């Protein structure tokens, strides 16, 4: 009798020498799993209860927002047992590398800005006390003392708090360019330097409060801008975390766990039900069904047999496969997808926001204006102190504080408005770009539809048929089997009694019922004819096979979403990895004229690039195959139920389940853009009035600082109208 590779492999995994297997020791370790199909509090308790019932599990904690579960186990516990338990509970489970996720650096910039802002505010408040004494009529020694005390506070505060602007200005000047921070830094330094020069000579005026006011308001604007960003980690790093850290190799009829980096082409891997395939290869023994959603977005199981090709990243629903490795390292399918996302991340920031475009014109104009003012007053008066005071006043009064606040103040107010509309903004320029969108590219499965197969209520068989189907479905982890069991439980139907249950990977489940052989599975295995819609067939004895049809239901608000996008004048495109028949059917149902089927990640990226050239493009998707396109698009959205890597790739996450939030987000973004333009108008009007006053010498640096602060407050108040 011939024996296959799989027949020679024992069921229990042999661990490398030296691995801990003592379950009774105090040694502990953690495993992290991404969980698919988890939606509510009941799911949390179900998963945690299931895992804590597994021997060796000390604690299990679910994070619903990130769709993850973290388990603490006795050292030596097999992680496959945990993932299989989650699958048995009715969910998808993918082990991810906690170390790879934790290696992503945290962003300390917000905390640093907040500290600098607090110190600048403290310094400004104290210096203002001394300034009030001077303005009240203090003269001689008292005035000089107040000035020196102000200098003692202001100088170190400015040296510390103004560093973000000073460093940015230096970097810009080293590249022989001007950005918004160059005039800001020059105004702060000149106001401080002029003040020190004046008090050194015993002059009556000092402008430390002006320099501190500039620093304080501009730091407030910078912090408001940063608040609109999340801790945006790389989507490529998140996808890398989904790659298994090791593979099970078959060597000399023994299973050996080996690090993925040590696997070579020609090695034979063992992949069981519930595992994710580590590397590309060819099946040498065994058969089963795979989830190919990371490439196509469709979770409909793909049958595979001996001689078939498999790709890194595919999830094994059923079966036990011996796979000869054909591609390692950067050549695997998962690594190629990671490269696609990294390429998309590097190309994402091609959009230049309004503030940056304004700065490219504004910064050189301000410097030129201040220089001309200094030269003109030197020519007219010959007084270098007076000329310098006028130049400093011009720099302060034209300091782009209002411009610096124009966008972040609106973004902060709009972000709160978005959140109250169940839209979580993750990227600082997402709202501004969303207002300019002209094309919306929509994914199908998991985005417009729920992405989970459910029994079609219009073609549901009778209770007796369902009871028999449920009995057979209990012997499989297939998505259709889980759907049948879920439906039967919801209707209170008791499964029939079936003996000798056996699963045939890639085909179905068989057993004995009332002396008859019964089968639940594919058409060619149950003697039925193939049909174009998703279906399983139930055959009992010699009776004709009965059809159990499945449907992928539309998400709430899918129709309203498409209609709303069209009413806003957007070009709507449906793009999916599903078959032509399924995609066309959904497009016709929703009234979408342009649609594309059998789309791979590269196809979605090309579509995004094509429409980005014609105007801003919005990508809405949820799967691994959407991540690169989500990252490349000018702006993107993902539902909260999306895989973690897709949520990380998206600029905006839909917290609720209703898709009508997509057009609502565009409406809000257009209102926010209108507020930004109004803020620029306020800043322009302020400059039109204030600049001539400064040029004519009627504004001291202090008066200029007060005027600048007034314009900043006006911009902030207008921004809060978004609320």
XYZ file of C-alpha atoms in Angstrom:
723
model
C 0.000 0.000 0.000
C 1.349 3.420 -1.002
C 1.802 5.886 1.825
C 1.681 9.637 1.224
C 3.766 12.161 3.077
C 0.760 13.134 5.153
C 0.025 9.556 6.148
C 3.539 9.288 7.566
C 3.195 12.360 9.792
C 1.983 11.895 13.362
C -0.806 14.170 14.576
C 1.065 15.682 17.505
C 3.555 18.391 16.640
C 7.149 17.656 17.621
C 8.832 20.720 19.069
C 12.462 21.636 18.576
C 14.866 20.361 21.175
C 14.971 22.522 24.227
C 11.441 23.855 23.882
C 9.495 24.069 27.094
C 6.654 21.610 27.375
C 6.039 21.562 31.078
C 2.515 22.804 31.565
C 2.803 22.975 35.325
C 5.628 25.541 35.502
C 5.093 29.216 36.216
C 6.630 30.167 32.851
C 4.153 32.109 30.715
C 3.941 33.438 27.191
C 1.526 35.496 25.111
C -0.124 34.875 21.759
C -1.989 37.472 19.714
C -4.699 36.625 17.173
C -6.590 38.733 14.644
C -10.247 37.652 14.790
C -12.620 37.899 11.839
C -16.410 38.024 12.181
C -16.444 39.658 15.633
C -19.010 42.457 15.940
C -20.505 42.879 19.431
C -20.247 42.324 23.189
C -21.718 38.832 22.831
C -18.857 37.931 20.493
C -16.350 39.172 23.086
C -17.761 37.023 25.875
C -18.097 34.015 23.543
C -14.452 34.172 22.432
C -13.071 34.860 25.903
C -15.167 32.053 27.416
C -14.057 29.632 24.675
C -10.367 30.417 25.126
C -10.343 30.347 28.928
C -11.831 26.849 28.677
C -8.775 25.611 26.745
C -6.213 23.789 28.942
C -3.154 25.958 29.535
C -4.885 29.298 28.925
C -4.510 31.608 31.925
C -6.280 34.696 30.509
C -7.849 35.946 27.284
C -8.689 39.553 26.520
C -10.530 40.723 23.392
C -10.034 44.174 21.827
C -13.194 44.740 19.748
C -11.907 47.948 18.148
C -8.768 46.300 16.789
C -10.484 42.912 16.235
C -7.771 41.166 18.244
C -7.565 38.787 21.183
C -4.513 38.555 23.418
C -4.007 35.323 25.352
C -1.709 34.565 28.275
C -0.845 30.872 28.419
C 1.375 28.405 30.209
C 4.690 28.116 28.357
C 4.574 25.288 25.854
C 0.905 25.693 24.937
C 0.355 25.102 21.218
C -1.014 28.292 19.569
C -2.733 26.166 16.922
C -5.021 24.759 19.614
C -6.072 28.314 20.477
C -6.720 29.356 16.872
C -8.692 26.168 16.234
C -10.818 26.896 19.314
C -11.653 30.345 17.941
C -12.540 28.803 14.562
C -14.744 26.190 16.264
C -16.559 29.066 18.008
C -17.540 30.406 14.574
C -14.880 33.040 13.884
C -11.826 33.378 11.686
C -8.493 33.421 13.545
C -5.081 34.548 12.303
C -2.058 34.434 14.568
C -0.076 37.657 14.337
C 3.349 38.577 15.587
C 2.928 40.779 18.672
C 6.597 41.695 18.547
C 6.271 43.094 15.027
C 3.332 45.242 16.069
C 4.971 46.466 19.264
C 8.108 47.380 17.321
C 6.240 50.238 15.653
C 7.533 53.393 17.255
C 5.108 55.595 19.150
C 4.789 59.258 18.211
C 5.990 61.547 21.043
C 5.538 64.735 19.020
C 2.118 65.577 20.482
C 3.381 65.287 24.062
C 6.440 67.393 23.245
C 4.299 70.113 21.656
C 1.926 70.136 24.613
C 4.816 70.618 27.057
C 6.277 73.434 24.941
C 2.831 75.038 24.669
C 2.393 74.948 28.447
C 5.814 76.491 29.065
C 5.188 79.205 26.442
C 1.833 80.005 28.077
C 3.458 80.193 31.519
C 6.187 82.509 30.229
C 3.710 84.706 28.327
C 1.467 85.127 31.405
C 4.371 86.104 33.668
C 5.985 88.493 31.205
C 2.619 90.180 30.687
C 2.540 90.971 34.435
C 5.857 92.840 34.131
C 4.688 94.527 30.921
C 1.551 95.824 32.656
C 3.798 97.465 35.268
C 5.731 99.225 32.487
C 2.552 100.246 30.637
C 1.177 101.651 33.903
C 3.906 104.294 33.914
C 6.929 102.687 35.570
C 10.101 104.537 34.642
C 13.814 104.543 35.228
C 15.193 101.763 37.426
C 11.774 100.088 37.945
C 11.160 99.905 34.200
C 14.637 98.512 33.547
C 14.155 95.913 36.299
C 10.845 94.791 34.756
C 12.540 94.517 31.361
C 15.432 92.435 32.715
C 13.053 90.152 34.610
C 11.066 89.732 31.393
C 14.291 88.880 29.541
C 15.263 86.347 32.223
C 11.934 84.528 31.716
C 11.373 85.020 27.973
C 14.826 84.100 26.635
C 15.017 80.486 27.951
C 11.279 79.945 27.276
C 11.684 81.000 23.630
C 14.891 78.961 23.242
C 12.950 75.865 24.336
C 9.375 76.408 23.135
C 10.201 77.831 19.687
C 12.442 74.896 18.717
C 9.867 73.221 16.391
C 9.760 76.375 14.224
C 13.479 77.084 14.423
C 14.490 73.540 13.452
C 12.008 73.453 10.583
C 13.257 76.818 9.316
C 16.894 75.690 9.457
C 16.090 72.500 7.536
C 14.264 74.532 4.908
C 17.066 77.076 4.507
C 19.651 74.299 4.178
C 17.715 73.137 1.116
C 17.594 76.741 -0.147
C 13.815 76.853 0.232
C 11.314 78.919 2.215
C 8.491 77.439 4.238
C 5.963 78.947 6.668
C 8.350 78.479 9.614
C 11.032 80.776 8.144
C 9.119 84.074 8.618
C 7.755 82.750 11.925
C 11.262 82.042 13.243
C 12.616 85.330 11.921
C 9.819 87.301 13.609
C 10.375 85.539 16.953
C 14.165 85.943 16.843
C 14.068 89.572 15.712
C 11.482 90.524 18.350
C 13.609 88.858 21.038
C 16.897 90.217 19.715
C 15.516 93.748 19.319
C 14.184 93.631 22.882
C 17.549 92.534 24.296
C 19.268 95.262 22.255
C 16.850 97.922 23.585
C 17.147 97.016 27.265
C 20.937 96.748 26.951
C 20.924 100.388 25.899
C 18.341 101.333 28.538
C 15.621 101.943 25.940
C 11.985 102.474 26.965
C 10.502 99.586 24.955
C 10.875 95.799 24.910
C 8.781 93.283 23.020
C 9.292 89.986 24.826
C 5.518 89.561 25.207
C 5.179 89.863 21.414
C 7.716 87.073 20.820
C 6.033 84.883 23.452
C 2.545 85.590 22.030
C 3.755 84.482 18.604
C 5.288 81.326 20.042
C 2.225 80.473 22.139
C -0.386 80.944 19.389
C 1.664 79.134 16.765
C 2.315 76.191 19.075
C -1.431 76.055 19.723
C -2.012 75.833 15.974
C 0.635 73.136 15.583
C -0.888 71.109 18.411
C -4.405 71.460 16.963
C -3.050 70.125 13.682
C -1.417 67.150 15.368
C -4.589 66.295 17.299
C -6.304 65.406 14.035
C -3.798 62.620 13.428
C -3.891 59.212 15.016
C -0.759 57.281 15.893
C -0.486 56.409 12.222
C 1.615 53.266 11.980
C 2.580 51.762 8.694
C 0.033 49.477 7.080
C 2.892 47.490 5.589
C 4.189 46.776 9.094
C 0.733 45.632 10.166
C 0.555 43.303 7.175
C 4.023 41.978 7.980
C 2.715 41.049 11.430
C 0.230 38.672 9.774
C 3.092 36.625 8.354
C 3.700 33.506 10.480
C 6.962 33.597 12.384
C 7.646 29.948 11.592
C 6.670 27.016 9.392
C 6.228 23.308 10.146
C 8.625 21.356 7.937
C 8.455 17.612 7.255
C 11.945 16.118 7.482
C 12.606 12.410 7.840
C 8.909 11.791 8.602
C 9.083 14.186 11.572
C 7.484 17.606 11.976
C 10.043 20.297 12.769
C 9.141 23.887 13.622
C 11.559 26.187 11.794
C 11.943 29.971 11.586
C 10.559 31.293 8.319
C 13.946 32.783 7.362
C 15.552 29.328 7.468
C 13.064 27.698 5.054
C 14.498 27.009 1.576
C 12.968 26.288 -1.791
C 12.226 22.570 -2.072
C 11.402 22.120 1.613
C 8.038 20.482 2.352
C 5.726 22.290 4.784
C 2.766 20.880 6.672
C -0.270 23.183 6.747
C -3.352 22.179 8.752
C -6.918 23.438 8.895
C -6.960 26.800 10.660
C -3.393 27.706 9.574
C -2.251 30.482 7.287
C 0.121 29.318 4.532
C 3.591 30.756 5.274
C 5.150 30.594 1.773
C 4.179 30.006 -1.858
C 4.303 26.423 -3.054
C 2.756 23.396 -4.783
C 0.576 20.839 -2.997
C 2.348 17.464 -2.996
C -0.224 15.629 -0.850
C -3.677 16.348 0.499
C -6.632 18.500 -0.515
C -8.745 21.169 1.119
C -10.377 24.563 0.787
C -8.643 27.915 1.074
C -9.688 31.472 1.856
C -8.115 33.580 -0.894
C -9.477 36.907 0.362
C -6.087 38.555 0.829
C -5.680 38.508 -2.977
C -9.244 38.745 -4.310
C -11.261 40.009 -1.345
C -13.657 37.060 -1.671
C -13.928 34.699 1.290
C -15.790 32.056 -0.763
C -13.693 28.885 -0.246
C -11.383 27.842 -3.061
C -10.970 24.044 -3.467
C -7.379 22.819 -3.934
C -5.943 19.388 -4.639
C -2.616 17.663 -5.199
C -0.608 19.545 -7.820
C -2.379 22.839 -7.166
C -0.597 26.098 -6.374
C -0.971 27.889 -3.047
C 0.181 31.366 -2.009
C 1.587 32.802 1.206
C -1.192 34.425 3.162
C -3.999 32.046 2.148
C -5.998 30.647 5.063
C -6.800 26.923 5.174
C -10.492 26.348 5.949
C -10.414 22.568 5.656
C -7.871 19.890 4.854
C -4.295 18.982 5.643
C -1.701 19.842 3.040
C 1.913 18.936 2.361
C 3.287 21.876 0.365
C 6.621 22.027 -1.457
C 8.050 25.525 -1.068
C 8.554 27.305 -4.404
C 9.206 30.910 -3.310
C 10.863 32.282 -0.174
C 11.717 35.696 1.220
C 10.762 38.696 -0.880
C 9.388 36.485 -3.670
C 6.345 35.238 -1.733
C 2.870 36.557 -2.534
C 2.460 38.140 0.910
C 5.808 39.932 0.662
C 4.898 41.196 -2.819
C 1.645 42.599 -1.416
C 3.625 44.256 1.392
C 5.862 45.858 -1.261
C 2.788 47.136 -3.083
C 1.547 48.813 0.111
C 4.972 50.299 0.859
C 5.037 51.741 -2.664
C 1.553 53.144 -2.150
C 2.543 54.682 1.211
C 5.477 56.475 -0.391
C 3.212 57.835 -3.154
C 0.289 58.788 -0.906
C 1.527 62.239 0.063
C 1.494 63.789 -3.386
C -1.382 66.060 -2.337
C -0.318 69.546 -1.229
C -2.766 71.169 1.165
C -3.996 74.745 1.007
C -1.774 75.997 3.830
C 1.408 74.687 2.174
C 0.464 76.233 -1.148
C -0.251 79.535 0.572
C 3.103 79.341 2.379
C 5.033 78.924 -0.881
C 3.749 82.336 -1.976
C 3.397 84.046 1.393
C 6.820 83.378 2.943
C 9.016 85.078 0.303
C 6.554 87.984 0.036
C 6.762 88.656 3.799
C 10.560 88.688 3.834
C 10.711 90.987 0.843
C 8.167 93.348 2.412
C 10.093 93.582 5.713
C 13.382 94.167 3.876
C 11.847 96.931 1.754
C 10.361 98.553 4.897
C 13.768 98.557 6.596
C 15.503 100.000 3.521
C 12.841 102.690 2.996
C 12.925 103.901 6.625
C 16.732 103.921 6.644
C 16.631 106.067 3.528
C 14.045 108.426 5.030
C 15.248 108.699 8.642
C 18.777 107.321 8.824
C 17.799 105.874 12.239
C 18.710 102.171 12.358
C 16.741 101.556 15.567
C 13.562 103.060 14.121
C 14.022 101.233 10.824
C 14.601 97.935 12.605
C 11.505 98.485 14.782
C 9.367 99.045 11.676
C 10.816 95.938 9.987
C 10.164 93.829 13.096
C 6.598 95.191 13.355
C 6.011 94.272 9.695
C 7.336 90.752 10.286
C 5.191 90.266 13.387
C 2.028 91.754 11.919
C 2.413 89.636 8.780
C 3.430 86.551 10.758
C 1.342 83.703 9.300
C -0.276 82.822 12.622
C -3.812 83.132 11.227
C -2.730 81.138 8.171
C -1.142 78.550 10.439
C -4.413 78.186 12.351
C -6.702 78.342 9.299
C -6.494 74.630 8.491
C -5.821 72.902 11.855
C -8.522 74.848 13.710
C -11.127 73.812 11.140
C -9.743 70.264 11.028
C -10.055 69.909 14.800
C -13.638 71.199 14.856
C -14.541 69.114 11.801
C -12.949 65.982 13.293
C -15.336 66.230 16.248
C -18.250 66.692 13.867
C -17.123 63.660 11.852
C -16.855 61.544 14.991
C -20.390 62.454 16.026
C -21.385 61.247 12.555
C -19.619 57.890 13.207
C -16.574 58.768 11.108
C -13.155 58.559 12.759
C -10.572 60.759 10.989
C -7.075 59.251 11.122
C -5.060 61.495 8.787
C -4.539 65.238 9.068
C -5.410 66.145 5.469
C -8.169 63.557 4.955
C -11.040 66.040 5.412
C -9.519 68.622 3.100
C -8.913 66.069 0.343
C -12.330 64.428 0.809
C -13.947 67.744 -0.133
C -12.257 67.569 -3.564
C -13.168 63.969 -4.411
C -14.563 63.411 -7.904
C -14.449 59.595 -8.144
C -15.468 56.950 -5.588
C -14.113 53.404 -6.063
C -16.051 50.878 -3.985
C -15.124 47.329 -3.028
C -17.897 44.710 -2.997
C -17.511 41.911 -0.449
C -17.286 43.161 3.129
C -17.852 46.767 2.037
C -21.102 47.061 0.105
C -22.070 43.610 1.343
C -21.559 42.069 4.781
C -18.969 39.609 3.482
C -20.368 36.688 5.501
C -22.426 33.962 3.769
C -25.939 33.593 5.225
C -28.788 31.339 4.220
C -30.923 32.916 1.509
C -34.322 33.404 3.181
C -36.115 33.416 -0.185
C -34.840 29.913 -1.024
C -34.628 28.408 2.464
C -35.383 24.643 2.678
C -37.837 23.116 5.175
C -36.984 22.437 8.826
C -36.320 18.707 8.338
C -33.799 19.410 5.578
C -32.114 22.066 7.695
C -31.936 19.685 10.695
C -30.140 17.091 8.577
C -27.857 19.702 7.000
C -26.980 21.063 10.452
C -25.981 17.602 11.670
C -23.547 17.248 8.780
C -22.354 20.859 9.078
C -21.261 20.152 12.642
C -18.409 18.075 11.250
C -16.788 20.929 9.314
C -15.272 24.394 9.824
C -16.337 25.483 6.346
C -17.952 28.991 6.249
C -21.118 27.528 4.718
C -21.278 24.959 7.528
C -20.959 27.691 10.148
C -23.696 29.660 8.394
C -26.065 26.662 8.446
C -25.421 26.032 12.136
C -25.963 29.691 13.008
C -29.259 29.773 11.091
C -30.504 26.536 12.652
C -29.689 27.734 16.171
C -31.498 31.048 15.574
C -34.644 29.157 14.562
C -34.438 26.671 17.434
C -34.172 23.645 15.126
C -32.618 20.546 16.709
C -30.026 18.907 14.404
C -30.748 15.342 13.278
C -28.715 12.386 14.519
C -26.047 11.427 12.000
C -23.409 8.752 12.577
C -19.959 8.151 11.126
C -19.316 11.819 10.262
C -16.368 12.195 7.906
C -15.043 15.322 6.226
C -13.638 15.107 2.708
C -11.524 18.271 2.258
C -12.504 20.239 -0.818
C -15.674 18.181 -1.291
C -17.903 18.144 1.793
C -19.095 16.066 4.770
C -20.662 12.587 4.721
C -22.378 10.368 7.304
C -25.125 7.806 8.001
C -28.722 8.844 8.743
C -31.533 6.293 9.193
C -29.461 3.766 7.298
C -28.895 6.127 4.353
C -25.644 7.702 3.245
C -26.023 11.474 3.422
C -23.728 14.095 1.963
C -23.428 17.884 2.263
C -21.056 19.542 -0.148
C -20.234 20.457 -3.715
C -22.341 19.789 -6.789
C -20.007 17.275 -8.455
C -19.745 15.301 -5.197
C -23.487 15.092 -4.577
C -24.539 14.365 -8.162
C -26.016 17.820 -8.782
C -25.471 20.249 -11.641
C -23.257 23.283 -11.159
C -25.086 26.593 -10.558
C -23.722 30.175 -10.770
C -24.807 31.292 -7.285
C -23.209 30.283 -3.929
C -24.788 27.014 -2.865
C -24.261 23.725 -0.987
C -26.111 20.514 -1.897
C -27.653 17.994 0.497
C -28.085 14.445 -0.788
C -29.798 11.634 1.159
C -29.545 8.146 -0.312
C -30.712 7.954 -3.930
C -32.908 11.055 -3.694
C -31.955 14.042 -5.883
C -29.662 16.543 -4.147
C -31.427 19.517 -2.571
C -30.064 23.021 -2.959
C -29.201 25.149 0.072
C -28.582 28.616 -1.306
C -26.485 31.304 0.363
C -26.455 35.062 0.002
C -24.101 37.889 0.875
C -26.466 40.519 2.224
C -26.102 44.220 1.474
C -24.791 46.378 4.274
C -27.205 48.839 5.810
C -27.245 52.024 3.767
C -25.483 50.553 0.699
C -28.190 51.814 -1.664
C -28.307 55.218 0.044
C -24.507 55.401 -0.174
C -24.410 54.931 -3.945
C -27.377 57.269 -4.521
C -25.823 59.892 -2.217
C -22.474 59.761 -4.002
C -24.188 60.226 -7.348
C -26.243 63.154 -6.042
C -22.961 64.841 -5.042
C -21.754 64.546 -8.633
C -19.261 61.747 -8.091
C -18.341 59.050 -10.585
C -19.045 55.728 -8.809
C -17.058 52.579 -9.717
C -17.549 49.067 -8.318
C -14.365 46.986 -8.273
C -14.175 43.456 -6.880
C -12.188 40.245 -7.035
C -15.457 38.296 -7.326
C -16.817 36.720 -10.518
C -18.363 38.752 -13.345
C -21.838 37.392 -12.652
C -21.761 38.330 -8.945
C -20.302 41.800 -9.565
C -22.697 42.592 -12.424
C -25.658 41.457 -10.334
C -24.742 43.796 -7.485
C -23.937 46.693 -9.844
C -27.341 46.366 -11.525
C -29.049 46.183 -8.142
C -27.390 49.379 -6.889
C -27.466 51.271 -10.182
C -23.688 51.402 -10.708
C -22.850 51.759 -14.402
C -19.090 51.083 -14.276
C -17.901 47.855 -12.639
C -14.867 45.569 -12.821
C -14.672 41.900 -11.764
C -11.796 39.477 -10.999
C -9.697 42.439 -9.804
C -6.357 41.846 -8.051
C -4.647 44.350 -5.699
C -2.547 45.655 -8.587
C -5.692 46.289 -10.657
C -7.243 48.342 -7.855
C -4.063 50.380 -7.507
C -4.020 51.100 -11.254
C -7.641 52.222 -11.108
C -6.871 54.565 -8.203
C -3.856 56.045 -10.012
C -5.840 56.553 -13.212
C -8.625 58.494 -11.505
C -6.265 60.426 -9.223
C -4.860 62.075 -12.338
C -8.359 63.294 -13.214
C -9.105 64.630 -9.696
C -9.053 63.354 -6.130
C -10.105 59.683 -5.850
C -11.831 58.059 -2.859
C -11.280 54.348 -2.183
C -13.669 52.466 0.109
C -12.663 48.905 1.041
C -12.164 46.441 3.875
C -9.922 43.524 2.891
C -6.232 42.730 2.654
C -6.503 43.020 -1.116
C -7.775 46.599 -0.700
C -4.970 47.769 1.619
C -2.572 48.924 -1.124
C -5.306 50.833 -2.975
C -6.554 52.350 0.297
C -3.031 53.556 1.015
C -2.453 54.921 -2.490
C -5.778 56.754 -2.885
C -5.913 60.501 -2.252
C -8.326 59.703 0.585
C -9.817 56.404 1.723
C -12.444 54.928 4.039
C -12.824 51.527 5.679
C -15.643 50.106 7.819
C -14.873 49.305 11.458
C -15.382 45.612 10.634
C -12.455 45.725 8.188
C -9.224 43.859 8.834
C -6.813 45.816 11.003
C -4.351 46.364 8.157
C -7.111 47.941 6.046
C -8.223 50.231 8.869
C -4.607 51.338 9.301
C -4.367 52.048 5.566
C -7.546 54.147 5.502
C -7.620 57.874 6.227
C -11.131 57.645 7.705
C -12.773 54.723 9.536
C -16.568 54.298 9.632
C -17.292 53.534 13.284
C -20.907 52.519 12.593
C -22.126 49.878 10.174
C -24.272 52.152 7.978
C -22.720 53.083 4.626
C -24.745 56.283 4.247
C -21.924 57.850 6.305
C -19.761 57.950 3.157
C -21.709 60.681 1.298
C -22.413 62.412 4.617
C -18.651 62.614 5.202
C -18.163 64.270 1.812
C -20.869 66.833 2.613
C -19.195 67.655 5.936
C -15.779 67.853 4.247
C -17.087 70.363 1.721
C -18.439 72.513 4.562
C -15.054 72.297 6.302
C -13.247 73.367 3.127
C -15.583 76.369 2.896
C -14.602 77.328 6.461
C -10.898 77.020 5.573
C -11.343 79.350 2.602
C -13.224 81.789 4.872
C -10.287 81.697 7.294
C -7.891 82.563 4.497
C -10.180 85.449 3.584
C -10.102 86.696 7.203
C -6.296 86.475 7.211
C -6.111 88.330 3.872
C -8.451 91.091 5.091
C -6.440 91.472 8.294
C -3.203 91.822 6.317
C -4.776 94.309 3.915
C -5.584 96.601 6.861
C -2.673 95.931 9.210
C 0.288 95.846 6.811
C -0.047 99.463 5.579
C -0.273 100.617 9.229
C 2.968 98.776 10.040
C 4.738 100.037 6.909
C 3.886 103.632 7.774
C 5.472 103.188 11.204
C 2.267 103.509 13.220
C 2.519 100.046 14.798
C 5.052 99.101 17.435
C 6.065 95.436 17.683
C 3.735 95.152 20.711
C 0.748 96.574 18.810
C 1.621 94.241 15.936
C 1.563 91.265 18.316
C -1.849 92.302 19.669
C -3.215 92.654 16.111
C -1.757 89.294 15.130
C -3.365 87.640 18.171
C -6.727 89.233 17.326
C -6.656 87.789 13.814
C -5.800 84.349 15.236
C -8.761 84.490 17.623
C -11.075 85.518 14.770
C -9.909 82.550 12.687
C -10.401 80.158 15.619
C -13.935 81.422 16.344
C -14.897 81.049 12.678
C -13.520 77.498 12.688
C -15.699 76.524 15.646
C -18.774 77.273 13.525
C -18.216 73.740 12.173
C -19.634 72.467 15.463
